[in-house]
Amino acid sequence: MGHLKTYPNLVVMHPFSKAYALVGARLGILAAAPLRKILPPYPLAIPSVYAALRALFSFVLILDEGANPRGEGRAGEVGSSAECLA
């Protein structure tokens, strides 16, 4: 992410696919220089937002504990979108 200051036109996209166990969620992260205010072409579904936040929070907890984020039991640690609504 350090290259964003050097290259003002650089855009880094990271989908929440297998790494976060959210293959069908159609969510991801976009890192770039400040963007103009834009209106997304479609609304975000609340269950998808909860699932993404849960996946990111769980991933941070796993890294803080020193665990291997791609290790055994990874999908169970992140949880499903159904658990996010509980």
GROMACS .gro file of C-alpha atoms in nm:
model
   86
    1MET     CA    1   0.000   0.000   0.000
    2GLY     CA    2   0.302   0.227   0.027
    3HIS     CA    3   0.305   0.275  -0.350
    4LEU     CA    4  -0.027   0.463  -0.341
    5LYS     CA    5   0.153   0.787  -0.246
    6THR     CA    6   0.415   0.740  -0.519
    7TYR     CA    7   0.171   0.651  -0.798
    8PRO     CA    8  -0.143   0.869  -0.781
    9ASN     CA    9  -0.326   0.665  -1.048
   10LEU     CA   10  -0.263   0.328  -0.881
   11VAL     CA   11  -0.568   0.128  -0.774
   12VAL     CA   12  -0.531  -0.192  -0.570
   13MET     CA   13  -0.831  -0.426  -0.563
   14HIS     CA   14  -0.861  -0.731  -0.339
   15PRO     CA   15  -1.171  -0.952  -0.363
   16PHE     CA   16  -1.311  -1.136  -0.059
   17SER     CA   17  -1.299  -1.468  -0.235
   18LYS     CA   18  -1.135  -1.780  -0.098
   19ALA     CA   19  -0.911  -1.589   0.144
   20TYR     CA   20  -1.214  -1.480   0.348
   21ALA     CA   21  -1.448  -1.771   0.264
   22LEU     CA   22  -1.685  -1.532   0.085
   23VAL     CA   23  -1.668  -1.665  -0.271
   24GLY     CA   24  -2.021  -1.571  -0.378
   25ALA     CA   25  -2.050  -1.244  -0.187
   26ARG     CA   26  -1.916  -1.015  -0.464
   27LEU     CA   27  -1.733  -0.797  -0.212
   28GLY     CA   28  -1.380  -0.664  -0.194
   29ILE     CA   29  -1.147  -0.384  -0.093
   30LEU     CA   30  -1.041  -0.094  -0.312
   31ALA     CA   31  -0.734   0.107  -0.210
   32ALA     CA   32  -0.652   0.421  -0.408
   33ALA     CA   33  -0.580   0.790  -0.382
   34PRO     CA   34  -0.887   0.984  -0.270
   35LEU     CA   35  -1.169   0.923  -0.513
   36ARG     CA   36  -1.444   1.158  -0.619
   37LYS     CA   37  -1.774   1.101  -0.449
   38ILE     CA   38  -1.953   0.838  -0.652
   39LEU     CA   39  -2.281   0.658  -0.619
   40PRO     CA   40  -2.249   0.281  -0.656
   41PRO     CA   41  -2.459   0.139  -0.940
   42TYR     CA   42  -2.639  -0.090  -0.696
   43PRO     CA   43  -2.711  -0.097  -0.323
   44LEU     CA   44  -2.516  -0.317  -0.082
   45ALA     CA   45  -2.710  -0.599   0.080
   46ILE     CA   46  -2.698  -0.580   0.460
   47PRO     CA   47  -2.614  -0.955   0.498
   48SER     CA   48  -2.316  -0.907   0.264
   49VAL     CA   49  -2.193  -0.607   0.461
   50TYR     CA   50  -2.220  -0.801   0.789
   51ALA     CA   51  -2.039  -1.100   0.637
   52ALA     CA   52  -1.757  -0.880   0.507
   53LEU     CA   53  -1.713  -0.703   0.840
   54ARG     CA   54  -1.716  -1.033   1.027
   55ALA     CA   55  -1.458  -1.181   0.789
   56LEU     CA   56  -1.225  -0.883   0.823
   57PHE     CA   57  -1.259  -0.871   1.201
   58SER     CA   58  -1.196  -1.246   1.232
   59PHE     CA   59  -0.894  -1.221   1.002
   60VAL     CA   60  -0.743  -0.946   1.222
   61LEU     CA   61  -0.801  -1.157   1.534
   62ILE     CA   62  -0.633  -1.456   1.373
   63LEU     CA   63  -0.328  -1.247   1.278
   64ASP     CA   64  -0.311  -1.094   1.627
   65GLU     CA   65  -0.302  -1.441   1.780
   66GLY     CA   66  -0.014  -1.541   1.552
   67ALA     CA   67  -0.210  -1.816   1.377
   68ASN     CA   68  -0.159  -1.911   1.015
   69PRO     CA   69  -0.450  -1.744   0.829
   70ARG     CA   70  -0.440  -2.011   0.559
   71GLY     CA   71  -0.403  -2.298   0.803
   72GLU     CA   72  -0.637  -2.572   0.907
   73GLY     CA   73  -0.978  -2.467   1.033
   74ARG     CA   74  -0.967  -2.129   0.859
   75ALA     CA   75  -1.321  -2.138   0.720
   76GLY     CA   76  -1.467  -2.227   1.058
   77GLU     CA   77  -1.293  -1.933   1.225
   78VAL     CA   78  -1.434  -1.679   0.983
   79GLY     CA   79  -1.793  -1.800   1.009
   80SER     CA   80  -2.075  -1.793   0.761
   81SER     CA   81  -2.301  -1.507   0.663
   82ALA     CA   82  -2.580  -1.672   0.863
   83GLU     CA   83  -2.369  -1.641   1.180
   84CYS     CA   84  -2.312  -1.272   1.110
   85LEU     CA   85  -2.683  -1.202   1.141
   86ALA     CA   86  -2.714  -1.377   1.477
   0.00000   0.00000   0.00000
